[in-house]
mmCIF file of C-alpha atoms in Angstrom:
data_model
loop_
_atom_site.group_PDB
_atom_site.id
_atom_site.type_symbol
_atom_site.label_atom_id
_atom_site.label_comp_id
_atom_site.label_asym_id
_atom_site.label_seq_id
_atom_site.Cartn_x
_atom_site.Cartn_y
_atom_site.Cartn_z
ATOM 1 C CA THR A 1 -16.386 -5.576 12.466
ATOM 2 C CA ALA A 2 -16.136 -2.513 10.132
ATOM 3 C CA HIS A 3 -14.909 -3.129 6.474
ATOM 4 C CA PHE A 4 -11.617 -1.831 5.492
ATOM 5 C CA GLN A 5 -11.481 1.780 4.479
ATOM 6 C CA ILE A 6 -8.323 3.648 3.142
ATOM 7 C CA PHE A 7 -7.806 7.218 3.672
ATOM 8 C CA THR A 8 -4.931 9.526 2.446
ATOM 9 C CA SER A 9 -5.479 11.444 5.698
ATOM 10 C CA THR A 10 -7.653 11.241 8.887
ATOM 11 C CA PRO A 11 -11.228 12.319 8.278
ATOM 12 C CA PRO A 12 -12.193 14.635 11.144
ATOM 13 C CA GLN A 13 -15.578 12.691 11.693
ATOM 14 C CA ILE A 14 -13.868 9.338 12.456
ATOM 15 C CA LYS A 15 -12.607 8.118 15.694
ATOM 16 C CA ILE A 16 -9.401 6.233 15.804
ATOM 17 C CA LEU A 17 -9.334 3.708 18.545
ATOM 18 C CA LYS A 18 -5.791 2.375 18.106
ATOM 19 C CA ASN A 19 -2.896 3.121 15.832
ATOM 20 C CA LEU A 20 -1.416 -0.331 15.189
ATOM 21 C CA GLY A 21 1.709 1.075 13.216
ATOM 22 C CA LEU A 22 3.079 1.567 9.684
ATOM 23 C CA VAL A 23 2.222 -0.998 7.170
ATOM 24 C CA LYS A 24 4.411 -1.181 3.950
ATOM 25 C CA ALA A 25 3.953 -3.143 0.589
ATOM 26 C CA THR A 26 6.420 -3.162 -2.315
ATOM 27 C CA THR A 27 6.532 -4.831 -5.582
ATOM 28 C CA SER A 28 9.531 -6.948 -6.696
ATOM 29 C CA GLU A 29 11.113 -5.543 -9.802
ATOM 30 C CA ILE A 30 8.701 -4.996 -12.647
ATOM 31 C CA THR A 31 10.363 -5.274 -16.064
ATOM 32 C CA PHE A 32 8.352 -5.277 -19.243
ATOM 33 C CA LYS A 33 5.390 -6.944 -17.629
ATOM 34 C CA TYR A 34 2.379 -4.841 -16.347
ATOM 35 C CA ARG A 35 -0.644 -7.027 -14.901
ATOM 36 C CA ASN A 36 -2.391 -5.463 -11.836
ATOM 37 C CA GLU A 37 0.784 -4.889 -9.775
ATOM 38 C CA ASP A 38 -1.087 -1.878 -8.182
ATOM 39 C CA ASP A 39 -4.039 -4.225 -7.152
ATOM 40 C CA GLU A 40 -1.755 -6.879 -5.804
ATOM 41 C CA LEU A 41 0.214 -4.451 -3.951
ATOM 42 C CA LEU A 42 -2.916 -2.893 -2.171
ATOM 43 C CA THR A 43 -4.231 -6.320 -1.378
ATOM 44 C CA TYR A 44 -0.904 -7.233 0.364
ATOM 45 C CA LEU A 45 -1.115 -3.799 2.218
ATOM 46 C CA LEU A 46 -4.553 -4.529 3.534
ATOM 47 C CA ASP A 47 -3.486 -8.174 4.535
ATOM 48 C CA GLU A 48 -0.773 -6.761 6.577
ATOM 49 C CA ALA A 49 -3.035 -4.346 8.381
ATOM 50 C CA LYS A 50 -5.447 -7.195 9.189
ATOM 51 C CA LYS A 51 -2.772 -9.230 10.555
ATOM 52 C CA LEU A 52 -2.393 -6.381 13.230
ATOM 53 C CA GLY A 53 -6.168 -6.200 13.827
ATOM 54 C CA ALA A 54 -6.616 -3.036 11.895
ATOM 55 C CA ASN A 55 -9.935 -2.352 10.003
ATOM 56 C CA ALA A 56 -8.513 0.674 8.032
ATOM 57 C CA ILE A 57 -5.638 2.434 6.758
ATOM 58 C CA ILE A 58 -4.941 6.268 7.210
ATOM 59 C CA ASN A 59 -2.098 8.356 5.682
ATOM 60 C CA PHE A 60 -2.118 6.129 2.570
ATOM 61 C CA GLN A 61 0.633 6.897 0.069
ATOM 62 C CA TYR A 62 1.538 5.219 -3.086
ATOM 63 C CA VAL A 63 4.713 5.825 -4.965
ATOM 64 C CA SER A 64 6.064 4.444 -8.220
ATOM 65 C CA GLY A 65 9.264 5.086 -10.052
ATOM 66 C CA SER A 66 11.993 3.391 -12.155
ATOM 67 C CA TYR A 67 15.702 3.097 -12.588
ATOM 68 C CA GLN A 68 18.154 1.711 -14.890
ATOM 69 C CA ARG A 69 20.055 -1.443 -14.582
ATOM 70 C CA ASN A 70 22.849 -3.074 -16.525
ATOM 71 C CA GLY A 71 23.489 -0.183 -18.569
ATOM 72 C CA HIS A 72 21.120 2.288 -20.283
ATOM 73 C CA THR A 73 18.814 0.165 -22.120
ATOM 74 C CA PHE A 74 17.366 -1.897 -19.159
ATOM 75 C CA VAL A 75 14.515 -0.043 -17.001
ATOM 76 C CA THR A 76 13.116 -1.501 -13.981
ATOM 77 C CA SER A 77 10.015 -0.116 -12.329
ATOM 78 C CA TYR A 78 8.690 -0.392 -8.754
ATOM 79 C CA LEU A 79 5.887 0.463 -6.521
ATOM 80 C CA ILE A 80 5.492 1.141 -2.924
ATOM 81 C CA ALA A 81 2.408 1.575 -0.675
ATOM 82 C CA THR A 82 2.460 2.670 3.022
ATOM 83 C CA GLY A 83 0.007 3.745 5.398
ATOM 84 C CA ASP A 84 -0.917 3.511 9.260
ATOM 85 C CA ALA A 85 -2.821 0.553 10.262
ATOM 86 C CA VAL A 86 -5.641 1.733 12.596
ATOM 87 C CA LEU A 87 -8.617 0.452 14.562
ATOM 88 C CA LEU A 88 -11.617 2.802 13.849
ATOM 89 C CA ALA A 89 -14.792 3.033 16.013
ATOM 90 C CA ASP A 90 -17.806 1.640 14.172
ATOM 91 C CA MET A 91 -19.543 4.537 12.146
#
């Protein structure tokens, strides 16, 4: 099987055999702790795509942000990753 590949758009030289749908991964609230949340998020996204039978993700998007909770001194951050799980032809 082909290895996982992640693309922000669909490369013209690649043939998509099947689009298996949108996959999404989000972090829980991140408060004053920064480990490897982005790596964990990407691993989870790839695992979700594999469960659908995909070998790649196209239209990958990565969003981060923060908001205030419980008054003005408590800031919480989040990360969201999305993309289309696809089955690519072997290259």
